[in-house]
C-alpha cells in the first residue's frame, strides 16, 4: 500500500482521530507554538550554517 494510503487509513481510525485532535490542541497553544518555532529556527540555522561551511561536523576532542 502506498504511503499516502496508509496515512489516510490511520487518519480515519479512532487512534488517528485522537492524534489529529491532539495536534490541533497543541497547535492552538501559544507555548507549544513557540517551542515549535524555536525548534524550526534551530534547524534552519544549522542547515544554513552547514551550507555556508560553518559547522555541521562533529566537535573535535579537547586538546590534551
PDB file of C-alpha atoms in Angstrom, residues 2-57:
ATOM      1  CA  UNK A   2       1.249   3.464  -0.823  1.00  0.00           C
ATOM      2  CA  UNK A   3       2.387   5.715   2.000  1.00  0.00           C
ATOM      3  CA  UNK A   4      -0.425   8.209   1.493  1.00  0.00           C
ATOM      4  CA  UNK A   5      -2.984   5.411   1.646  1.00  0.00           C
ATOM      5  CA  UNK A   6      -1.548   4.234   4.962  1.00  0.00           C
ATOM      6  CA  UNK A   7      -1.663   7.764   6.327  1.00  0.00           C
ATOM      7  CA  UNK A   8      -5.261   8.220   5.166  1.00  0.00           C
ATOM      8  CA  UNK A   9      -6.272   4.908   6.725  1.00  0.00           C
ATOM      9  CA  UNK A  10      -4.611   5.857  10.028  1.00  0.00           C
ATOM     10  CA  UNK A  11      -6.217   9.319   9.995  1.00  0.00           C
ATOM     11  CA  UNK A  12      -9.667   7.802   9.704  1.00  0.00           C
ATOM     12  CA  UNK A  13      -9.076   5.323  12.543  1.00  0.00           C
ATOM     13  CA  UNK A  14     -10.011   6.168  16.163  1.00  0.00           C
ATOM     14  CA  UNK A  15      -6.322   6.492  17.104  1.00  0.00           C
ATOM     15  CA  UNK A  16      -5.725   8.751  14.112  1.00  0.00           C
ATOM     16  CA  UNK A  17      -8.659  10.977  15.021  1.00  0.00           C
ATOM     17  CA  UNK A  18      -7.296  11.260  18.570  1.00  0.00           C
ATOM     18  CA  UNK A  19      -3.842  12.172  17.229  1.00  0.00           C
ATOM     19  CA  UNK A  20      -5.338  14.806  14.925  1.00  0.00           C
ATOM     20  CA  UNK A  21      -7.377  16.303  17.773  1.00  0.00           C
ATOM     21  CA  UNK A  22      -4.278  16.408  19.995  1.00  0.00           C
ATOM     22  CA  UNK A  23      -2.228  18.056  17.235  1.00  0.00           C
ATOM     23  CA  UNK A  24      -4.927  20.707  16.770  1.00  0.00           C
ATOM     24  CA  UNK A  25      -4.997  21.426  20.511  1.00  0.00           C
ATOM     25  CA  UNK A  26      -1.225  21.702  20.612  1.00  0.00           C
ATOM     26  CA  UNK A  27      -1.180  23.961  17.552  1.00  0.00           C
ATOM     27  CA  UNK A  28      -3.524  26.383  19.301  1.00  0.00           C
ATOM     28  CA  UNK A  29      -1.428  26.531  22.482  1.00  0.00           C
ATOM     29  CA  UNK A  30       0.876  29.607  22.401  1.00  0.00           C
ATOM     30  CA  UNK A  31       3.599  27.850  24.438  1.00  0.00           C
ATOM     31  CA  UNK A  32       3.678  24.843  22.119  1.00  0.00           C
ATOM     32  CA  UNK A  33       3.697  27.117  19.066  1.00  0.00           C
ATOM     33  CA  UNK A  34       6.721  28.949  20.447  1.00  0.00           C
ATOM     34  CA  UNK A  35       8.518  25.664  21.158  1.00  0.00           C
ATOM     35  CA  UNK A  36       7.856  24.507  17.596  1.00  0.00           C
ATOM     36  CA  UNK A  37       9.028  27.844  16.192  1.00  0.00           C
ATOM     37  CA  UNK A  38      12.224  27.702  18.264  1.00  0.00           C
ATOM     38  CA  UNK A  39      12.953  24.148  17.112  1.00  0.00           C
ATOM     39  CA  UNK A  40      12.353  25.065  13.479  1.00  0.00           C
ATOM     40  CA  UNK A  41      14.580  28.142  13.777  1.00  0.00           C
ATOM     41  CA  UNK A  42      17.334  25.989  15.287  1.00  0.00           C
ATOM     42  CA  UNK A  43      17.129  23.506  12.413  1.00  0.00           C
ATOM     43  CA  UNK A  44      17.144  26.316   9.854  1.00  0.00           C
ATOM     44  CA  UNK A  45      20.228  27.890  11.456  1.00  0.00           C
ATOM     45  CA  UNK A  46      22.018  24.554  11.464  1.00  0.00           C
ATOM     46  CA  UNK A  47      21.157  23.902   7.801  1.00  0.00           C
ATOM     47  CA  UNK A  48      22.248  27.399   6.781  1.00  0.00           C
ATOM     48  CA  UNK A  49      25.499  27.130   8.744  1.00  0.00           C
ATOM     49  CA  UNK A  50      26.253  23.767   7.138  1.00  0.00           C
ATOM     50  CA  UNK A  51      25.607  25.147   3.667  1.00  0.00           C
ATOM     51  CA  UNK A  52      27.954  28.043   4.352  1.00  0.00           C
ATOM     52  CA  UNK A  53      30.702  25.741   5.607  1.00  0.00           C
ATOM     53  CA  UNK A  54      30.388  26.810   9.232  1.00  0.00           C
ATOM     54  CA  UNK A  55      29.804  23.676  11.188  1.00  0.00           C
ATOM     55  CA  UNK A  56      27.781  20.582  10.638  1.00  0.00           C
ATOM     56  CA  UNK A  57      30.617  18.261  11.551  1.00  0.00           C
TER      57      UNK A  57
END
